[in-house]
mmCIF file with all atom_site columns, C-alpha atoms in Angstrom:
data_model
loop_
_atom_site.group_PDB
_atom_site.id
_atom_site.type_symbol
_atom_site.label_atom_id
_atom_site.label_alt_id
_atom_site.label_comp_id
_atom_site.label_asym_id
_atom_site.label_entity_id
_atom_site.label_seq_id
_atom_site.pdbx_PDB_ins_code
_atom_site.Cartn_x
_atom_site.Cartn_y
_atom_site.Cartn_z
_atom_site.occupancy
_atom_site.B_iso_or_equiv
_atom_site.pdbx_formal_charge
_atom_site.auth_seq_id
_atom_site.auth_comp_id
_atom_site.auth_asym_id
_atom_site.auth_atom_id
_atom_site.pdbx_PDB_model_num
ATOM 1   C CA . UNK A 1 1   ? 0.000   0.000  0.000  1.00 0.00 ? 1   UNK A CA 1
ATOM 2   C CA . UNK A 1 2   ? 1.061   3.494  -0.628 1.00 0.00 ? 2   UNK A CA 1
ATOM 3   C CA . UNK A 1 3   ? 1.195   6.133  2.036  1.00 0.00 ? 3   UNK A CA 1
ATOM 4   C CA . UNK A 1 4   ? -1.628  7.959  0.275  1.00 0.00 ? 4   UNK A CA 1
ATOM 5   C CA . UNK A 1 5   ? -4.098  5.061  0.581  1.00 0.00 ? 5   UNK A CA 1
ATOM 6   C CA . UNK A 1 6   ? -3.121  4.621  4.244  1.00 0.00 ? 6   UNK A CA 1
ATOM 7   C CA . UNK A 1 7   ? -3.934  8.258  4.972  1.00 0.00 ? 7   UNK A CA 1
ATOM 8   C CA . UNK A 1 8   ? -7.353  7.904  3.324  1.00 0.00 ? 8   UNK A CA 1
ATOM 9   C CA . UNK A 1 9   ? -8.090  4.880  5.512  1.00 0.00 ? 9   UNK A CA 1
ATOM 10  C CA . UNK A 1 10  ? -7.160  6.867  8.601  1.00 0.00 ? 10  UNK A CA 1
ATOM 11  C CA . UNK A 1 11  ? -9.456  9.767  7.587  1.00 0.00 ? 11  UNK A CA 1
ATOM 12  C CA . UNK A 1 12  ? -12.586 7.672  7.220  1.00 0.00 ? 12  UNK A CA 1
ATOM 13  C CA . UNK A 1 13  ? -13.188 7.184  10.957 1.00 0.00 ? 13  UNK A CA 1
ATOM 14  C CA . UNK A 1 14  ? -13.036 10.988 11.437 1.00 0.00 ? 14  UNK A CA 1
ATOM 15  C CA . UNK A 1 15  ? -15.600 11.596 8.721  1.00 0.00 ? 15  UNK A CA 1
ATOM 16  C CA . UNK A 1 16  ? -17.892 9.049  10.365 1.00 0.00 ? 16  UNK A CA 1
ATOM 17  C CA . UNK A 1 17  ? -17.452 10.725 13.730 1.00 0.00 ? 17  UNK A CA 1
ATOM 18  C CA . UNK A 1 18  ? -18.145 14.129 12.224 1.00 0.00 ? 18  UNK A CA 1
ATOM 19  C CA . UNK A 1 19  ? -21.348 12.841 10.598 1.00 0.00 ? 19  UNK A CA 1
ATOM 20  C CA . UNK A 1 20  ? -22.429 11.277 13.902 1.00 0.00 ? 20  UNK A CA 1
ATOM 21  C CA . UNK A 1 21  ? -21.657 14.503 15.739 1.00 0.00 ? 21  UNK A CA 1
ATOM 22  C CA . UNK A 1 22  ? -23.759 16.513 13.289 1.00 0.00 ? 22  UNK A CA 1
ATOM 23  C CA . UNK A 1 23  ? -26.683 14.100 13.729 1.00 0.00 ? 23  UNK A CA 1
ATOM 24  C CA . UNK A 1 24  ? -26.424 14.393 17.516 1.00 0.00 ? 24  UNK A CA 1
ATOM 25  C CA . UNK A 1 25  ? -26.307 18.206 17.389 1.00 0.00 ? 25  UNK A CA 1
ATOM 26  C CA . UNK A 1 26  ? -29.368 18.316 15.111 1.00 0.00 ? 26  UNK A CA 1
ATOM 27  C CA . UNK A 1 27  ? -31.229 15.884 17.386 1.00 0.00 ? 27  UNK A CA 1
ATOM 28  C CA . UNK A 1 28  ? -30.424 17.935 20.502 1.00 0.00 ? 28  UNK A CA 1
ATOM 29  C CA . UNK A 1 29  ? -31.517 21.142 18.734 1.00 0.00 ? 29  UNK A CA 1
ATOM 30  C CA . UNK A 1 30  ? -34.804 19.529 17.657 1.00 0.00 ? 30  UNK A CA 1
ATOM 31  C CA . UNK A 1 31  ? -35.448 18.273 21.187 1.00 0.00 ? 31  UNK A CA 1
ATOM 32  C CA . UNK A 1 32  ? -34.694 21.745 22.581 1.00 0.00 ? 32  UNK A CA 1
ATOM 33  C CA . UNK A 1 33  ? -37.195 23.350 20.223 1.00 0.00 ? 33  UNK A CA 1
ATOM 34  C CA . UNK A 1 34  ? -39.814 20.708 21.091 1.00 0.00 ? 34  UNK A CA 1
ATOM 35  C CA . UNK A 1 35  ? -39.317 21.210 24.841 1.00 0.00 ? 35  UNK A CA 1
ATOM 36  C CA . UNK A 1 36  ? -39.456 24.989 24.465 1.00 0.00 ? 36  UNK A CA 1
ATOM 37  C CA . UNK A 1 37  ? -42.735 24.682 22.501 1.00 0.00 ? 37  UNK A CA 1
ATOM 38  C CA . UNK A 1 38  ? -44.237 22.438 25.192 1.00 0.00 ? 38  UNK A CA 1
ATOM 39  C CA . UNK A 1 39  ? -43.145 24.773 27.977 1.00 0.00 ? 39  UNK A CA 1
ATOM 40  C CA . UNK A 1 40  ? -45.050 27.653 26.378 1.00 0.00 ? 40  UNK A CA 1
ATOM 41  C CA . UNK A 1 41  ? -48.169 26.433 28.140 1.00 0.00 ? 41  UNK A CA 1
ATOM 42  C CA . UNK A 1 42  ? -51.623 25.755 26.793 1.00 0.00 ? 42  UNK A CA 1
ATOM 43  C CA . UNK A 1 43  ? -53.255 29.002 27.810 1.00 0.00 ? 43  UNK A CA 1
ATOM 44  C CA . UNK A 1 44  ? -50.306 31.338 27.432 1.00 0.00 ? 44  UNK A CA 1
ATOM 45  C CA . UNK A 1 45  ? -49.298 33.288 24.349 1.00 0.00 ? 45  UNK A CA 1
ATOM 46  C CA . UNK A 1 46  ? -45.621 33.888 23.735 1.00 0.00 ? 46  UNK A CA 1
ATOM 47  C CA . UNK A 1 47  ? -43.343 33.774 20.733 1.00 0.00 ? 47  UNK A CA 1
ATOM 48  C CA . UNK A 1 48  ? -41.346 30.540 20.653 1.00 0.00 ? 48  UNK A CA 1
ATOM 49  C CA . UNK A 1 49  ? -38.138 29.476 18.909 1.00 0.00 ? 49  UNK A CA 1
ATOM 50  C CA . UNK A 1 50  ? -40.238 27.646 16.313 1.00 0.00 ? 50  UNK A CA 1
ATOM 51  C CA . UNK A 1 51  ? -42.170 30.857 15.602 1.00 0.00 ? 51  UNK A CA 1
ATOM 52  C CA . UNK A 1 52  ? -38.892 32.663 14.977 1.00 0.00 ? 52  UNK A CA 1
ATOM 53  C CA . UNK A 1 53  ? -37.496 29.886 12.763 1.00 0.00 ? 53  UNK A CA 1
ATOM 54  C CA . UNK A 1 54  ? -40.661 29.705 10.646 1.00 0.00 ? 54  UNK A CA 1
ATOM 55  C CA . UNK A 1 55  ? -40.898 33.469 10.265 1.00 0.00 ? 55  UNK A CA 1
ATOM 56  C CA . UNK A 1 56  ? -44.070 34.009 12.292 1.00 0.00 ? 56  UNK A CA 1
ATOM 57  C CA . UNK A 1 57  ? -44.280 37.776 12.824 1.00 0.00 ? 57  UNK A CA 1
ATOM 58  C CA . UNK A 1 58  ? -43.618 39.279 16.223 1.00 0.00 ? 58  UNK A CA 1
ATOM 59  C CA . UNK A 1 59  ? -46.386 40.665 18.377 1.00 0.00 ? 59  UNK A CA 1
ATOM 60  C CA . UNK A 1 60  ? -47.285 44.162 17.099 1.00 0.00 ? 60  UNK A CA 1
ATOM 61  C CA . UNK A 1 61  ? -46.042 47.051 19.192 1.00 0.00 ? 61  UNK A CA 1
ATOM 62  C CA . UNK A 1 62  ? -47.995 50.240 19.716 1.00 0.00 ? 62  UNK A CA 1
ATOM 63  C CA . UNK A 1 63  ? -50.938 51.640 21.614 1.00 0.00 ? 63  UNK A CA 1
ATOM 64  C CA . UNK A 1 64  ? -53.564 49.096 22.668 1.00 0.00 ? 64  UNK A CA 1
ATOM 65  C CA . UNK A 1 65  ? -56.894 50.078 21.091 1.00 0.00 ? 65  UNK A CA 1
ATOM 66  C CA . UNK A 1 66  ? -58.882 46.822 21.069 1.00 0.00 ? 66  UNK A CA 1
ATOM 67  C CA . UNK A 1 67  ? -61.279 46.118 23.934 1.00 0.00 ? 67  UNK A CA 1
ATOM 68  C CA . UNK A 1 68  ? -62.065 42.634 25.169 1.00 0.00 ? 68  UNK A CA 1
ATOM 69  C CA . UNK A 1 69  ? -65.536 42.921 23.606 1.00 0.00 ? 69  UNK A CA 1
ATOM 70  C CA . UNK A 1 70  ? -64.045 43.619 20.192 1.00 0.00 ? 70  UNK A CA 1
ATOM 71  C CA . UNK A 1 71  ? -61.523 40.782 20.636 1.00 0.00 ? 71  UNK A CA 1
ATOM 72  C CA . UNK A 1 72  ? -64.415 38.403 21.435 1.00 0.00 ? 72  UNK A CA 1
ATOM 73  C CA . UNK A 1 73  ? -66.280 39.516 18.314 1.00 0.00 ? 73  UNK A CA 1
ATOM 74  C CA . UNK A 1 74  ? -63.178 39.085 16.128 1.00 0.00 ? 74  UNK A CA 1
ATOM 75  C CA . UNK A 1 75  ? -62.743 35.549 17.464 1.00 0.00 ? 75  UNK A CA 1
ATOM 76  C CA . UNK A 1 76  ? -66.453 34.754 17.083 1.00 0.00 ? 76  UNK A CA 1
ATOM 77  C CA . UNK A 1 77  ? -66.386 35.852 13.445 1.00 0.00 ? 77  UNK A CA 1
ATOM 78  C CA . UNK A 1 78  ? -63.357 33.643 12.768 1.00 0.00 ? 78  UNK A CA 1
ATOM 79  C CA . UNK A 1 79  ? -65.090 30.620 14.324 1.00 0.00 ? 79  UNK A CA 1
ATOM 80  C CA . UNK A 1 80  ? -68.344 31.304 12.442 1.00 0.00 ? 80  UNK A CA 1
ATOM 81  C CA . UNK A 1 81  ? -66.427 31.667 9.193  1.00 0.00 ? 81  UNK A CA 1
ATOM 82  C CA . UNK A 1 82  ? -64.691 28.330 9.664  1.00 0.00 ? 82  UNK A CA 1
ATOM 83  C CA . UNK A 1 83  ? -67.590 26.263 11.016 1.00 0.00 ? 83  UNK A CA 1
ATOM 84  C CA . UNK A 1 84  ? -70.453 27.877 9.087  1.00 0.00 ? 84  UNK A CA 1
ATOM 85  C CA . UNK A 1 85  ? -73.958 26.441 9.589  1.00 0.00 ? 85  UNK A CA 1
ATOM 86  C CA . UNK A 1 86  ? -72.555 23.682 11.815 1.00 0.00 ? 86  UNK A CA 1
ATOM 87  C CA . UNK A 1 87  ? -72.154 26.312 14.575 1.00 0.00 ? 87  UNK A CA 1
ATOM 88  C CA . UNK A 1 88  ? -75.299 26.621 16.726 1.00 0.00 ? 88  UNK A CA 1
ATOM 89  C CA . UNK A 1 89  ? -74.161 28.701 19.710 1.00 0.00 ? 89  UNK A CA 1
ATOM 90  C CA . UNK A 1 90  ? -71.115 30.626 20.951 1.00 0.00 ? 90  UNK A CA 1
ATOM 91  C CA . UNK A 1 91  ? -70.576 31.575 24.599 1.00 0.00 ? 91  UNK A CA 1
ATOM 92  C CA . UNK A 1 92  ? -67.771 33.763 25.931 1.00 0.00 ? 92  UNK A CA 1
ATOM 93  C CA . UNK A 1 93  ? -65.761 32.016 28.678 1.00 0.00 ? 93  UNK A CA 1
ATOM 94  C CA . UNK A 1 94  ? -64.938 34.946 30.934 1.00 0.00 ? 94  UNK A CA 1
ATOM 95  C CA . UNK A 1 95  ? -63.147 32.824 33.559 1.00 0.00 ? 95  UNK A CA 1
ATOM 96  C CA . UNK A 1 96  ? -60.576 31.431 31.115 1.00 0.00 ? 96  UNK A CA 1
ATOM 97  C CA . UNK A 1 97  ? -60.133 34.522 28.962 1.00 0.00 ? 97  UNK A CA 1
ATOM 98  C CA . UNK A 1 98  ? -57.493 37.063 29.935 1.00 0.00 ? 98  UNK A CA 1
ATOM 99  C CA . UNK A 1 99  ? -55.398 40.013 28.808 1.00 0.00 ? 99  UNK A CA 1
ATOM 100 C CA . UNK A 1 100 ? -51.586 40.004 28.719 1.00 0.00 ? 100 UNK A CA 1
ATOM 101 C CA . UNK A 1 101 ? -50.596 43.616 29.457 1.00 0.00 ? 101 UNK A CA 1
ATOM 102 C CA . UNK A 1 102 ? -46.935 43.078 28.574 1.00 0.00 ? 102 UNK A CA 1
ATOM 103 C CA . UNK A 1 103 ? -47.670 41.714 25.065 1.00 0.00 ? 103 UNK A CA 1
ATOM 104 C CA . UNK A 1 104 ? -50.982 43.594 24.635 1.00 0.00 ? 104 UNK A CA 1
ATOM 105 C CA . UNK A 1 105 ? -52.742 40.388 23.606 1.00 0.00 ? 105 UNK A CA 1
ATOM 106 C CA . UNK A 1 106 ? -56.277 39.276 24.481 1.00 0.00 ? 106 UNK A CA 1
ATOM 107 C CA . UNK A 1 107 ? -56.561 35.505 24.933 1.00 0.00 ? 107 UNK A CA 1
ATOM 108 C CA . UNK A 1 108 ? -60.234 34.746 24.268 1.00 0.00 ? 108 UNK A CA 1
ATOM 109 C CA . UNK A 1 109 ? -61.922 31.411 24.954 1.00 0.00 ? 109 UNK A CA 1
ATOM 110 C CA . UNK A 1 110 ? -65.316 30.635 23.403 1.00 0.00 ? 110 UNK A CA 1
ATOM 111 C CA . UNK A 1 111 ? -67.453 27.637 24.316 1.00 0.00 ? 111 UNK A CA 1
ATOM 112 C CA . UNK A 1 112 ? -69.049 26.218 21.160 1.00 0.00 ? 112 UNK A CA 1
ATOM 113 C CA . UNK A 1 113 ? -72.175 24.190 20.498 1.00 0.00 ? 113 UNK A CA 1
ATOM 114 C CA . UNK A 1 114 ? -72.159 22.397 17.141 1.00 0.00 ? 114 UNK A CA 1
ATOM 115 C CA . UNK A 1 115 ? -74.969 20.676 15.298 1.00 0.00 ? 115 UNK A CA 1
ATOM 116 C CA . UNK A 1 116 ? -74.988 16.966 16.102 1.00 0.00 ? 116 UNK A CA 1
ATOM 117 C CA . UNK A 1 117 ? -72.334 17.420 18.786 1.00 0.00 ? 117 UNK A CA 1
ATOM 118 C CA . UNK A 1 118 ? -74.297 19.262 21.477 1.00 0.00 ? 118 UNK A CA 1
ATOM 119 C CA . UNK A 1 119 ? -72.817 17.157 24.298 1.00 0.00 ? 119 UNK A CA 1
ATOM 120 C CA . UNK A 1 120 ? -69.179 17.568 23.262 1.00 0.00 ? 120 UNK A CA 1
ATOM 121 C CA . UNK A 1 121 ? -66.946 20.038 25.088 1.00 0.00 ? 121 UNK A CA 1
ATOM 122 C CA . UNK A 1 122 ? -65.708 22.036 22.089 1.00 0.00 ? 122 UNK A CA 1
ATOM 123 C CA . UNK A 1 123 ? -64.104 25.424 22.432 1.00 0.00 ? 123 UNK A CA 1
ATOM 124 C CA . UNK A 1 124 ? -62.018 27.930 20.522 1.00 0.00 ? 124 UNK A CA 1
ATOM 125 C CA . UNK A 1 125 ? -59.048 29.972 21.643 1.00 0.00 ? 125 UNK A CA 1
ATOM 126 C CA . UNK A 1 126 ? -57.935 33.149 19.892 1.00 0.00 ? 126 UNK A CA 1
ATOM 127 C CA . UNK A 1 127 ? -54.978 35.348 20.735 1.00 0.00 ? 127 UNK A CA 1
ATOM 128 C CA . UNK A 1 128 ? -55.976 38.770 19.425 1.00 0.00 ? 128 UNK A CA 1
ATOM 129 C CA . UNK A 1 129 ? -53.560 41.693 19.254 1.00 0.00 ? 129 UNK A CA 1
ATOM 130 C CA . UNK A 1 130 ? -54.907 44.704 21.126 1.00 0.00 ? 130 UNK A CA 1
ATOM 131 C CA . UNK A 1 131 ? -52.785 46.895 18.850 1.00 0.00 ? 131 UNK A CA 1
ATOM 132 C CA . UNK A 1 132 ? -54.004 45.953 15.367 1.00 0.00 ? 132 UNK A CA 1
ATOM 133 C CA . UNK A 1 133 ? -56.949 43.511 15.769 1.00 0.00 ? 133 UNK A CA 1
ATOM 134 C CA . UNK A 1 134 ? -55.079 40.605 14.151 1.00 0.00 ? 134 UNK A CA 1
ATOM 135 C CA . UNK A 1 135 ? -55.561 37.056 15.362 1.00 0.00 ? 135 UNK A CA 1
ATOM 136 C CA . UNK A 1 136 ? -52.059 35.960 16.268 1.00 0.00 ? 136 UNK A CA 1
ATOM 137 C CA . UNK A 1 137 ? -53.081 32.387 17.045 1.00 0.00 ? 137 UNK A CA 1
ATOM 138 C CA . UNK A 1 138 ? -56.345 30.486 16.612 1.00 0.00 ? 138 UNK A CA 1
ATOM 139 C CA . UNK A 1 139 ? -57.166 26.984 17.830 1.00 0.00 ? 139 UNK A CA 1
ATOM 140 C CA . UNK A 1 140 ? -60.129 24.661 18.155 1.00 0.00 ? 140 UNK A CA 1
ATOM 141 C CA . UNK A 1 141 ? -60.162 22.095 20.958 1.00 0.00 ? 141 UNK A CA 1
ATOM 142 C CA . UNK A 1 142 ? -61.995 18.758 20.669 1.00 0.00 ? 142 UNK A CA 1
ATOM 143 C CA . UNK A 1 143 ? -63.274 19.547 17.180 1.00 0.00 ? 143 UNK A CA 1
ATOM 144 C CA . UNK A 1 144 ? -61.369 17.103 14.997 1.00 0.00 ? 144 UNK A CA 1
ATOM 145 C CA . UNK A 1 145 ? -59.335 15.031 17.437 1.00 0.00 ? 145 UNK A CA 1
ATOM 146 C CA . UNK A 1 146 ? -58.013 14.956 20.981 1.00 0.00 ? 146 UNK A CA 1
ATOM 147 C CA . UNK A 1 147 ? -55.163 17.382 20.228 1.00 0.00 ? 147 UNK A CA 1
ATOM 148 C CA . UNK A 1 148 ? -55.296 21.100 19.539 1.00 0.00 ? 148 UNK A CA 1
ATOM 149 C CA . UNK A 1 149 ? -56.366 21.625 15.977 1.00 0.00 ? 149 UNK A CA 1
ATOM 150 C CA . UNK A 1 150 ? -54.521 24.709 14.838 1.00 0.00 ? 150 UNK A CA 1
ATOM 151 C CA . UNK A 1 151 ? -56.548 26.906 12.542 1.00 0.00 ? 151 UNK A CA 1
ATOM 152 C CA . UNK A 1 152 ? -54.899 28.833 9.747  1.00 0.00 ? 152 UNK A CA 1
#
């Protein structure tokens, strides 16, 4: 064997280790993002690492001009637009709903009654910016499956 072929044989273990190291780093990063997403909490709005990586816009900054009543109506219209005639009744859940003064975001919960599913516990959650009336996040619970169904 030549010295050149010996050096190539010696380099192969390093390339394998480097590939393994890259896989481990990517796995740890993915786990970190997943844990950070889970720690956000079900009823709490905050911008996560995943939001930043996927380009989700930041919470608007400015003077809060949207009342809780307007936030409820914005959320109700979104639910009615998605569910259409299937939606029979919408009730505002005042106990669960709240306002985050730091982010200027209304978190609105609506209890829903749907045709043919009157006994199901179905509800919607909307995070509405008090600055510009945009729905930052919208979710339906118990509508399609046992997990949060994220609305677009």
